PDB file of C-alpha atoms in Angstrom:
ATOM      1  CA  UNK E   1     -70.815  12.726 -43.283  1.00 88.00           C
ATOM      2  CA  UNK E   2     -70.639  11.869 -46.958  1.00 95.00           C
ATOM      3  CA  UNK E   3     -67.705  10.122 -48.647  1.00 96.00           C
ATOM      4  CA  UNK E   4     -67.489  11.428 -52.196  1.00 97.00           C
ATOM      5  CA  UNK E   5     -66.277   8.578 -54.402  1.00 93.00           C
ATOM      6  CA  UNK E   6     -68.017   9.305 -57.715  1.00 96.00           C
ATOM      7  CA  UNK E   7     -65.418  10.324 -60.302  1.00 96.00           C
ATOM      8  CA  UNK E   8     -67.771  12.805 -61.974  1.00 98.00           C
ATOM      9  CA  UNK E   9     -68.598  14.486 -58.669  1.00 98.00           C
ATOM     10  CA  UNK E  10     -64.915  14.601 -57.699  1.00 98.00           C
ATOM     11  CA  UNK E  11     -64.107  16.434 -60.927  1.00 98.00           C
ATOM     12  CA  UNK E  12     -66.973  18.821 -60.202  1.00 98.00           C
ATOM     13  CA  UNK E  13     -65.594  19.385 -56.697  1.00 98.00           C
ATOM     14  CA  UNK E  14     -62.173  20.185 -58.152  1.00 98.00           C
ATOM     15  CA  UNK E  15     -63.715  22.919 -60.292  1.00 97.00           C
ATOM     16  CA  UNK E  16     -65.766  24.244 -57.378  1.00 98.00           C
ATOM     17  CA  UNK E  17     -62.694  24.514 -55.140  1.00 98.00           C
ATOM     18  CA  UNK E  18     -60.925  26.726 -57.701  1.00 96.00           C
ATOM     19  CA  UNK E  19     -63.444  29.469 -56.982  1.00 95.00           C
ATOM     20  CA  UNK E  20     -62.295  29.521 -53.338  1.00 97.00           C
ATOM     21  CA  UNK E  21     -58.556  30.100 -53.899  1.00 96.00           C
ATOM     22  CA  UNK E  22     -56.316  30.617 -52.059  1.00 96.00           C
ATOM     23  CA  UNK E  23     -57.970  29.201 -48.910  1.00 97.00           C
ATOM     24  CA  UNK E  24     -58.908  25.943 -50.661  1.00 98.00           C
ATOM     25  CA  UNK E  25     -55.464  25.270 -52.194  1.00 97.00           C
ATOM     26  CA  UNK E  26     -54.464  22.350 -49.923  1.00 97.00           C
ATOM     27  CA  UNK E  27     -57.734  20.491 -50.422  1.00 98.00           C
ATOM     28  CA  UNK E  28     -57.665  21.357 -54.118  1.00 98.00           C
ATOM     29  CA  UNK E  29     -54.207  19.827 -54.519  1.00 97.00           C
ATOM     30  CA  UNK E  30     -55.280  16.637 -52.750  1.00 98.00           C
ATOM     31  CA  UNK E  31     -58.428  16.367 -54.888  1.00 98.00           C
ATOM     32  CA  UNK E  32     -56.409  16.909 -58.058  1.00 98.00           C
ATOM     33  CA  UNK E  33     -54.184  13.971 -57.090  1.00 97.00           C
ATOM     34  CA  UNK E  34     -57.242  11.822 -56.357  1.00 98.00           C
ATOM     35  CA  UNK E  35     -58.593  12.631 -59.813  1.00 97.00           C
ATOM     36  CA  UNK E  36     -55.278  11.733 -61.459  1.00 96.00           C
ATOM     37  CA  UNK E  37     -54.758   8.183 -60.280  1.00 96.00           C
ATOM     38  CA  UNK E  38     -54.932   8.690 -56.512  1.00 97.00           C
ATOM     39  CA  UNK E  39     -51.356   7.505 -55.827  1.00 96.00           C
ATOM     40  CA  UNK E  40     -51.574   8.382 -52.124  1.00 96.00           C
ATOM     41  CA  UNK E  41     -54.844   6.514 -51.485  1.00 96.00           C
ATOM     42  CA  UNK E  42     -56.893   9.535 -50.449  1.00 97.00           C
ATOM     43  CA  UNK E  43     -60.630  10.145 -50.226  1.00 97.00           C
ATOM     44  CA  UNK E  44     -62.943  13.108 -49.700  1.00 98.00           C
ATOM     45  CA  UNK E  45     -65.396  13.610 -46.838  1.00 98.00           C
ATOM     46  CA  UNK E  46     -68.014  16.384 -46.936  1.00 97.00           C
ATOM     47  CA  UNK E  47     -70.912  17.498 -44.776  1.00 97.00           C
ATOM     48  CA  UNK E  48     -73.256  17.515 -47.810  1.00 96.00           C
ATOM     49  CA  UNK E  49     -73.330  17.564 -51.605  1.00 97.00           C
ATOM     50  CA  UNK E  50     -73.371  19.563 -53.782  1.00 96.00           C
ATOM     51  CA  UNK E  51     -73.909  22.508 -51.439  1.00 96.00           C
ATOM     52  CA  UNK E  52     -71.088  21.577 -49.059  1.00 97.00           C
ATOM     53  CA  UNK E  53     -69.957  23.794 -46.195  1.00 98.00           C
ATOM     54  CA  UNK E  54     -66.914  21.768 -45.131  1.00 98.00           C
ATOM     55  CA  UNK E  55     -64.627  19.290 -46.891  1.00 98.00           C
ATOM     56  CA  UNK E  56     -61.822  17.108 -45.530  1.00 98.00           C
ATOM     57  CA  UNK E  57     -59.403  14.925 -47.472  1.00 98.00           C
ATOM     58  CA  UNK E  58     -58.001  11.905 -45.656  1.00 97.00           C
ATOM     59  CA  UNK E  59     -56.346   8.529 -46.211  1.00 96.00           C
ATOM     60  CA  UNK E  60     -58.686   5.786 -47.348  1.00 95.00           C
ATOM     61  CA  UNK E  61     -59.728   3.523 -44.510  1.00 88.00           C
ATOM     62  CA  UNK E  62     -58.303   0.459 -46.265  1.00 90.00           C
ATOM     63  CA  UNK E  63     -54.856   2.049 -46.734  1.00 90.00           C
ATOM     64  CA  UNK E  64     -52.047   0.657 -44.604  1.00 84.00           C
ATOM     65  CA  UNK E  65     -51.125   3.025 -41.772  1.00 86.00           C
ATOM     66  CA  UNK E  66     -48.514   3.444 -39.065  1.00 92.00           C
ATOM     67  CA  UNK E  67     -50.090   5.024 -35.998  1.00 93.00           C
ATOM     68  CA  UNK E  68     -46.948   7.089 -35.336  1.00 94.00           C
ATOM     69  CA  UNK E  69     -46.642   8.384 -38.920  1.00 95.00           C
ATOM     70  CA  UNK E  70     -48.085  11.906 -38.883  1.00 96.00           C
ATOM     71  CA  UNK E  71     -46.468  12.602 -42.267  1.00 96.00           C
ATOM     72  CA  UNK E  72     -48.712  10.143 -44.117  1.00 96.00           C
ATOM     73  CA  UNK E  73     -51.685  10.337 -41.734  1.00 96.00           C
ATOM     74  CA  UNK E  74     -52.537  13.816 -42.968  1.00 97.00           C
ATOM     75  CA  UNK E  75     -55.830  15.617 -43.501  1.00 98.00           C
ATOM     76  CA  UNK E  76     -56.463  18.786 -45.536  1.00 98.00           C
ATOM     77  CA  UNK E  77     -59.376  21.028 -44.596  1.00 98.00           C
ATOM     78  CA  UNK E  78     -61.449  23.717 -46.291  1.00 98.00           C
ATOM     79  CA  UNK E  79     -64.697  25.122 -44.949  1.00 98.00           C
ATOM     80  CA  UNK E  80     -67.209  27.787 -45.869  1.00 97.00           C
ATOM     81  CA  UNK E  81     -68.760  27.574 -42.398  1.00 97.00           C
ATOM     82  CA  UNK E  82     -66.529  26.842 -39.393  1.00 97.00           C
ATOM     83  CA  UNK E  83     -69.459  25.275 -37.559  1.00 97.00           C
ATOM     84  CA  UNK E  84     -69.831  22.677 -40.312  1.00 97.00           C
ATOM     85  CA  UNK E  85     -66.136  21.830 -39.954  1.00 97.00           C
ATOM     86  CA  UNK E  86     -66.515  21.375 -36.216  1.00 97.00           C
ATOM     87  CA  UNK E  87     -69.519  19.095 -36.716  1.00 97.00           C
ATOM     88  CA  UNK E  88     -67.468  16.950 -39.108  1.00 96.00           C
ATOM     89  CA  UNK E  89     -64.653  16.732 -36.556  1.00 96.00           C
ATOM     90  CA  UNK E  90     -67.070  15.630 -33.862  1.00 95.00           C
ATOM     91  CA  UNK E  91     -68.857  13.119 -36.070  1.00 94.00           C
ATOM     92  CA  UNK E  92     -67.958   9.480 -35.518  1.00 90.00           C
ATOM     93  CA  UNK E  93     -65.477   7.914 -37.931  1.00 92.00           C
ATOM     94  CA  UNK E  94     -64.390  11.049 -39.821  1.00 96.00           C
ATOM     95  CA  UNK E  95     -61.024  11.392 -38.033  1.00 96.00           C
ATOM     96  CA  UNK E  96     -58.900   8.598 -36.593  1.00 95.00           C
ATOM     97  CA  UNK E  97     -58.175  10.060 -33.165  1.00 96.00           C
ATOM     98  CA  UNK E  98     -56.244   6.956 -32.057  1.00 94.00           C
ATOM     99  CA  UNK E  99     -53.079   7.784 -33.994  1.00 95.00           C
ATOM    100  CA  UNK E 100     -50.630  10.643 -34.436  1.00 97.00           C
ATOM    101  CA  UNK E 101     -51.756  12.725 -37.414  1.00 97.00           C
ATOM    102  CA  UNK E 102     -51.721  16.180 -38.909  1.00 97.00           C
ATOM    103  CA  UNK E 103     -54.304  18.608 -40.237  1.00 98.00           C
ATOM    104  CA  UNK E 104     -53.392  21.218 -42.853  1.00 98.00           C
ATOM    105  CA  UNK E 105     -55.297  24.274 -43.983  1.00 98.00           C
ATOM    106  CA  UNK E 106     -55.156  27.922 -44.954  1.00 98.00           C
ATOM    107  CA  UNK E 107     -57.869  29.371 -42.714  1.00 97.00           C
ATOM    108  CA  UNK E 108     -57.298  31.284 -39.505  1.00 92.00           C
ATOM    109  CA  UNK E 109     -59.963  29.620 -37.326  1.00 95.00           C
ATOM    110  CA  UNK E 110     -58.633  26.127 -38.040  1.00 96.00           C
ATOM    111  CA  UNK E 111     -56.412  25.909 -34.972  1.00 97.00           C
ATOM    112  CA  UNK E 112     -58.860  27.073 -32.292  1.00 97.00           C
ATOM    113  CA  UNK E 113     -61.693  24.793 -33.395  1.00 97.00           C
ATOM    114  CA  UNK E 114     -59.459  21.761 -33.944  1.00 97.00           C
ATOM    115  CA  UNK E 115     -57.737  22.256 -30.591  1.00 97.00           C
ATOM    116  CA  UNK E 116     -61.063  22.512 -28.751  1.00 97.00           C
ATOM    117  CA  UNK E 117     -62.240  19.177 -30.160  1.00 97.00           C
ATOM    118  CA  UNK E 118     -58.806  17.560 -29.708  1.00 97.00           C
ATOM    119  CA  UNK E 119     -58.685  18.627 -26.037  1.00 95.00           C
ATOM    120  CA  UNK E 120     -62.000  16.898 -25.414  1.00 94.00           C
ATOM    121  CA  UNK E 121     -60.467  13.698 -26.836  1.00 94.00           C
ATOM    122  CA  UNK E 122     -57.188  14.065 -24.907  1.00 94.00           C
ATOM    123  CA  UNK E 123     -54.851  14.862 -27.756  1.00 96.00           C
ATOM    124  CA  UNK E 124     -52.017  17.376 -27.688  1.00 96.00           C
ATOM    125  CA  UNK E 125     -51.883  19.854 -30.589  1.00 97.00           C
ATOM    126  CA  UNK E 126     -48.687  21.392 -31.993  1.00 96.00           C
ATOM    127  CA  UNK E 127     -49.175  24.302 -34.378  1.00 97.00           C
ATOM    128  CA  UNK E 128     -46.684  25.574 -36.947  1.00 96.00           C
ATOM    129  CA  UNK E 129     -47.669  28.541 -39.099  1.00 97.00           C
ATOM    130  CA  UNK E 130     -46.036  29.555 -42.388  1.00 97.00           C
ATOM    131  CA  UNK E 131     -46.210  32.172 -45.085  1.00 97.00           C
ATOM    132  CA  UNK E 132     -48.142  30.677 -47.999  1.00 97.00           C
ATOM    133  CA  UNK E 133     -46.820  31.348 -51.500  1.00 97.00           C
ATOM    134  CA  UNK E 134     -47.741  30.621 -55.089  1.00 96.00           C
ATOM    135  CA  UNK E 135     -45.550  30.901 -58.170  1.00 93.00           C
ATOM    136  CA  UNK E 136     -46.547  33.055 -61.121  1.00 86.00           C
ATOM    137  CA  UNK E 137     -47.895  31.452 -64.306  1.00 84.00           C
ATOM    138  CA  UNK E 138     -45.261  29.746 -66.451  1.00 69.00           C
ATOM    139  CA  UNK E 139     -45.361  32.503 -69.067  1.00 64.00           C
ATOM    140  CA  UNK E 140     -44.095  35.051 -66.520  1.00 66.00           C
ATOM    141  CA  UNK E 141     -41.498  32.913 -64.724  1.00 61.00           C
ATOM    142  CA  UNK E 142     -37.824  33.853 -65.240  1.00 60.00           C
ATOM    143  CA  UNK E 143     -36.006  31.958 -67.989  1.00 61.00           C
ATOM    144  CA  UNK E 144     -33.958  29.257 -66.248  1.00 60.00           C
ATOM    145  CA  UNK E 145     -31.637  28.891 -69.257  1.00 58.00           C
ATOM    146  CA  UNK E 146     -30.096  32.250 -68.352  1.00 50.00           C
ATOM    147  CA  UNK E 147     -29.315  31.381 -64.730  1.00 53.00           C
ATOM    148  CA  UNK E 148     -25.780  30.089 -65.297  1.00 53.00           C
ATOM    149  CA  UNK E 149     -23.220  29.776 -68.059  1.00 49.00           C
ATOM    150  CA  UNK E 150     -22.466  26.065 -67.502  1.00 61.00           C
ATOM    151  CA  UNK E 151     -25.789  24.356 -66.780  1.00 64.00           C
ATOM    152  CA  UNK E 152     -25.601  21.609 -64.122  1.00 81.00           C
ATOM    153  CA  UNK E 153     -27.074  18.162 -64.523  1.00 88.00           C
ATOM    154  CA  UNK E 154     -30.776  18.706 -63.860  1.00 93.00           C
ATOM    155  CA  UNK E 155     -32.936  15.636 -63.305  1.00 95.00           C
ATOM    156  CA  UNK E 156     -35.447  14.164 -60.835  1.00 97.00           C
ATOM    157  CA  UNK E 157     -35.058  12.392 -57.517  1.00 98.00           C
ATOM    158  CA  UNK E 158     -35.047   8.619 -57.098  1.00 97.00           C
ATOM    159  CA  UNK E 159     -36.080   6.511 -54.115  1.00 98.00           C
ATOM    160  CA  UNK E 160     -32.374   5.829 -53.516  1.00 97.00           C
ATOM    161  CA  UNK E 161     -32.048   9.516 -52.542  1.00 98.00           C
ATOM    162  CA  UNK E 162     -34.646   9.267 -49.751  1.00 97.00           C
ATOM    163  CA  UNK E 163     -32.088   8.685 -46.980  1.00 97.00           C
ATOM    164  CA  UNK E 164     -30.204  11.896 -47.831  1.00 97.00           C
ATOM    165  CA  UNK E 165     -33.448  13.879 -47.894  1.00 97.00           C
ATOM    166  CA  UNK E 166     -34.526  12.391 -44.571  1.00 97.00           C
ATOM    167  CA  UNK E 167     -31.223  13.381 -42.952  1.00 96.00           C
ATOM    168  CA  UNK E 168     -31.314  16.948 -44.252  1.00 96.00           C
ATOM    169  CA  UNK E 169     -34.995  17.775 -43.679  1.00 94.00           C
ATOM    170  CA  UNK E 170     -35.668  19.758 -40.504  1.00 89.00           C
ATOM    171  CA  UNK E 171     -38.810  17.652 -40.031  1.00 89.00           C
ATOM    172  CA  UNK E 172     -37.038  14.353 -40.735  1.00 90.00           C
ATOM    173  CA  UNK E 173     -34.507  12.053 -39.151  1.00 91.00           C
ATOM    174  CA  UNK E 174     -36.812   9.104 -38.422  1.00 94.00           C
ATOM    175  CA  UNK E 175     -38.132   5.959 -40.092  1.00 95.00           C
ATOM    176  CA  UNK E 176     -41.615   7.345 -40.698  1.00 96.00           C
ATOM    177  CA  UNK E 177     -40.214  10.341 -42.557  1.00 96.00           C
ATOM    178  CA  UNK E 178     -37.845   8.152 -44.574  1.00 97.00           C
ATOM    179  CA  UNK E 179     -40.732   6.023 -45.835  1.00 96.00           C
ATOM    180  CA  UNK E 180     -42.876   9.093 -46.463  1.00 97.00           C
ATOM    181  CA  UNK E 181     -40.197  10.777 -48.582  1.00 97.00           C
ATOM    182  CA  UNK E 182     -39.660   7.577 -50.564  1.00 97.00           C
ATOM    183  CA  UNK E 183     -43.386   7.469 -51.280  1.00 97.00           C
ATOM    184  CA  UNK E 184     -43.462  11.124 -52.349  1.00 97.00           C
ATOM    185  CA  UNK E 185     -40.570  10.549 -54.744  1.00 98.00           C
ATOM    186  CA  UNK E 186     -42.361   7.518 -56.207  1.00 97.00           C
ATOM    187  CA  UNK E 187     -45.691   9.301 -56.640  1.00 97.00           C
ATOM    188  CA  UNK E 188     -45.126  12.971 -57.428  1.00 97.00           C
ATOM    189  CA  UNK E 189     -42.925  15.352 -59.467  1.00 97.00           C
ATOM    190  CA  UNK E 190     -39.479  16.295 -58.159  1.00 98.00           C
ATOM    191  CA  UNK E 191     -36.405  18.127 -59.438  1.00 97.00           C
ATOM    192  CA  UNK E 192     -32.761  17.895 -58.411  1.00 97.00           C
ATOM    193  CA  UNK E 193     -29.273  18.956 -59.443  1.00 96.00           C
ATOM    194  CA  UNK E 194     -26.662  16.170 -59.353  1.00 95.00           C
ATOM    195  CA  UNK E 195     -22.894  16.467 -59.121  1.00 92.00           C
ATOM    196  CA  UNK E 196     -20.364  14.708 -61.336  1.00 91.00           C
ATOM    197  CA  UNK E 197     -20.741  11.526 -59.279  1.00 92.00           C
ATOM    198  CA  UNK E 198     -24.517  11.515 -59.660  1.00 93.00           C
ATOM    199  CA  UNK E 199     -25.273  12.577 -56.098  1.00 95.00           C
ATOM    200  CA  UNK E 200     -28.063  15.107 -55.418  1.00 96.00           C
ATOM    201  CA  UNK E 201     -26.760  18.496 -54.264  1.00 96.00           C
ATOM    202  CA  UNK E 202     -29.952  20.587 -54.556  1.00 97.00           C
ATOM    203  CA  UNK E 203     -33.589  19.505 -54.781  1.00 97.00           C
ATOM    204  CA  UNK E 204     -37.290  20.055 -54.198  1.00 97.00           C
ATOM    205  CA  UNK E 205     -40.210  17.648 -54.315  1.00 97.00           C
ATOM    206  CA  UNK E 206     -44.007  17.666 -54.233  1.00 97.00           C
ATOM    207  CA  UNK E 207     -46.175  16.389 -51.395  1.00 97.00           C
ATOM    208  CA  UNK E 208     -49.598  14.744 -51.205  1.00 96.00           C
ATOM    209  CA  UNK E 209     -51.333  18.147 -51.350  1.00 97.00           C
ATOM    210  CA  UNK E 210     -49.481  19.151 -54.546  1.00 97.00           C
ATOM    211  CA  UNK E 211     -47.298  21.499 -52.473  1.00 97.00           C
ATOM    212  CA  UNK E 212     -43.637  22.121 -53.287  1.00 97.00           C
ATOM    213  CA  UNK E 213     -41.665  21.041 -50.209  1.00 95.00           C
ATOM    214  CA  UNK E 214     -38.202  20.272 -48.792  1.00 94.00           C
ATOM    215  CA  UNK E 215     -36.343  22.677 -51.023  1.00 93.00           C
ATOM    216  CA  UNK E 216     -32.726  22.226 -49.957  1.00 95.00           C
ATOM    217  CA  UNK E 217     -29.175  22.725 -51.214  1.00 96.00           C
ATOM    218  CA  UNK E 218     -26.177  21.116 -49.517  1.00 96.00           C
ATOM    219  CA  UNK E 219     -24.109  23.825 -47.746  1.00 95.00           C
ATOM    220  CA  UNK E 220     -21.027  23.319 -49.886  1.00 94.00           C
ATOM    221  CA  UNK E 221     -23.048  23.898 -53.078  1.00 94.00           C
ATOM    222  CA  UNK E 222     -24.875  27.068 -52.103  1.00 91.00           C
ATOM    223  CA  UNK E 223     -24.571  30.470 -53.838  1.00 90.00           C
ATOM    224  CA  UNK E 224     -24.464  28.820 -57.265  1.00 90.00           C
ATOM    225  CA  UNK E 225     -28.072  29.512 -58.264  1.00 90.00           C
ATOM    226  CA  UNK E 226     -29.158  25.899 -57.783  1.00 93.00           C
ATOM    227  CA  UNK E 227     -32.075  26.607 -55.424  1.00 93.00           C
ATOM    228  CA  UNK E 228     -33.524  29.124 -57.856  1.00 92.00           C
ATOM    229  CA  UNK E 229     -33.077  26.745 -60.793  1.00 93.00           C
ATOM    230  CA  UNK E 230     -34.690  23.837 -58.948  1.00 94.00           C
ATOM    231  CA  UNK E 231     -37.654  25.891 -57.661  1.00 94.00           C
ATOM    232  CA  UNK E 232     -38.447  27.396 -61.059  1.00 93.00           C
ATOM    233  CA  UNK E 233     -38.061  24.060 -62.851  1.00 94.00           C
ATOM    234  CA  UNK E 234     -40.409  22.288 -60.428  1.00 96.00           C
ATOM    235  CA  UNK E 235     -42.931  25.156 -60.645  1.00 94.00           C
ATOM    236  CA  UNK E 236     -42.903  24.825 -64.434  1.00 93.00           C
ATOM    237  CA  UNK E 237     -43.263  21.044 -64.238  1.00 95.00           C
ATOM    238  CA  UNK E 238     -46.289  21.297 -61.942  1.00 96.00           C
ATOM    239  CA  UNK E 239     -47.958  23.987 -64.017  1.00 94.00           C
ATOM    240  CA  UNK E 240     -47.422  21.972 -67.203  1.00 94.00           C
ATOM    241  CA  UNK E 241     -49.535  19.230 -65.570  1.00 94.00           C
ATOM    242  CA  UNK E 242     -52.272  21.651 -64.566  1.00 94.00           C
ATOM    243  CA  UNK E 243     -51.297  21.940 -60.902  1.00 95.00           C
ATOM    244  CA  UNK E 244     -50.911  25.225 -59.014  1.00 91.00           C
ATOM    245  CA  UNK E 245     -47.264  25.669 -57.991  1.00 94.00           C
ATOM    246  CA  UNK E 246     -47.699  26.453 -54.308  1.00 95.00           C
ATOM    247  CA  UNK E 247     -45.409  26.333 -51.294  1.00 96.00           C
ATOM    248  CA  UNK E 248     -44.873  27.382 -47.690  1.00 96.00           C
ATOM    249  CA  UNK E 249     -42.017  29.139 -45.943  1.00 96.00           C
ATOM    250  CA  UNK E 250     -41.291  29.861 -42.291  1.00 96.00           C
ATOM    251  CA  UNK E 251     -41.169  33.539 -41.321  1.00 96.00           C
ATOM    252  CA  UNK E 252     -37.529  33.332 -40.217  1.00 95.00           C
ATOM    253  CA  UNK E 253     -36.286  31.560 -43.357  1.00 94.00           C
ATOM    254  CA  UNK E 254     -34.865  34.742 -44.850  1.00 94.00           C
ATOM    255  CA  UNK E 255     -32.858  32.995 -47.575  1.00 91.00           C
ATOM    256  CA  UNK E 256     -35.926  31.244 -49.011  1.00 93.00           C
ATOM    257  CA  UNK E 257     -38.049  34.380 -48.698  1.00 95.00           C
ATOM    258  CA  UNK E 258     -35.439  36.356 -50.628  1.00 94.00           C
ATOM    259  CA  UNK E 259     -35.328  33.684 -53.329  1.00 92.00           C
ATOM    260  CA  UNK E 260     -39.131  33.676 -53.641  1.00 93.00           C
ATOM    261  CA  UNK E 261     -39.227  37.451 -53.927  1.00 93.00           C
ATOM    262  CA  UNK E 262     -36.519  37.361 -56.598  1.00 90.00           C
ATOM    263  CA  UNK E 263     -38.681  35.123 -58.817  1.00 88.00           C
ATOM    264  CA  UNK E 264     -41.783  37.236 -58.104  1.00 88.00           C
ATOM    265  CA  UNK E 265     -43.672  34.514 -56.232  1.00 93.00           C
ATOM    266  CA  UNK E 266     -46.950  35.718 -54.731  1.00 95.00           C
ATOM    267  CA  UNK E 267     -47.161  35.787 -50.935  1.00 97.00           C
ATOM    268  CA  UNK E 268     -50.781  34.887 -50.259  1.00 97.00           C
ATOM    269  CA  UNK E 269     -53.029  36.867 -47.895  1.00 96.00           C
ATOM    270  CA  UNK E 270     -53.782  33.730 -45.864  1.00 97.00           C
ATOM    271  CA  UNK E 271     -51.280  31.683 -43.852  1.00 97.00           C
ATOM    272  CA  UNK E 272     -50.615  27.971 -43.982  1.00 98.00           C
ATOM    273  CA  UNK E 273     -51.265  26.146 -40.709  1.00 98.00           C
ATOM    274  CA  UNK E 274     -49.992  22.649 -39.913  1.00 98.00           C
ATOM    275  CA  UNK E 275     -51.369  21.020 -36.783  1.00 98.00           C
ATOM    276  CA  UNK E 276     -49.782  17.826 -35.464  1.00 97.00           C
ATOM    277  CA  UNK E 277     -52.109  15.978 -33.094  1.00 97.00           C
ATOM    278  CA  UNK E 278     -50.814  13.360 -30.690  1.00 97.00           C
ATOM    279  CA  UNK E 279     -52.889  11.183 -28.361  1.00 95.00           C
ATOM    280  CA  UNK E 280     -51.652  11.585 -24.791  1.00 90.00           C
ATOM    281  CA  UNK E 281     -50.846   7.853 -24.717  1.00 80.00           C
ATOM    282  CA  UNK E 282     -48.390   8.355 -27.626  1.00 74.00           C
ATOM    283  CA  UNK E 283     -46.745  11.562 -26.454  1.00 64.00           C
ATOM    284  CA  UNK E 284     -43.499   9.844 -25.447  1.00 59.00           C
ATOM    285  CA  UNK E 285     -43.259   7.814 -28.670  1.00 55.00           C
ATOM    286  CA  UNK E 286     -43.894  10.227 -31.544  1.00 48.00           C
ATOM    287  CA  UNK E 287     -41.103  12.174 -33.214  1.00 49.00           C
ATOM    288  CA  UNK E 288     -42.318  15.514 -34.514  1.00 49.00           C
TER     289      UNK E 288
END
């Protein structure tokens, strides 16, 4: 195991990961954030340098953690050789197996290998698989100024909005998620439409892997073009900062899939896999 903490080498790694798109997108997004101030206190672990075969991004050991917070306790994985990834998993002190956490990646063998190692350590594994998508370059995105005749108030989210987002997110509804969303809003780009009273009615934000997430419009404000406006505006904002505008969508989320197709988003050939791992001792406590 090698912890890569040299700023020059981290910038080199960022460039190297670009040549392995789209499978490396999650790790690439995390590394980009590390190289731009590291607001989420992440670090990079590799099997070797510079000819690495597996790379994992994780929270820094000195960062404050909640053992039940799988939102924040999140790893991103990219490997050129699945055996190298397994060796990293099995190596002492790479993964904190004593807490609830998640592993994200865009490679098909990720689940089987992770589950095999997790079983040996008595952790349960919950897999959710998504379509992975990426927005077109800014120059080809639809012009948002033409989406509606009376433009709504378009702005960004504030930490005061975190409770609403926690209550409306399918993955939320608990204290860990509330704190996680507040941290995302504080650290990363977001976009929202507000009503006349200043309350958010449609929004999307960016997570620790530079992924667009929690795109949502309140039911009473749907069919007004807000979701499209918010998604395109956030994609432009990310691309203007050099980030790839990437996202994930569940196979049965037909409304979001239709929206993505309408703006000519690219559905990637690989799928996004999120694994939530829970020690058997915590199984009755965690809220997934």
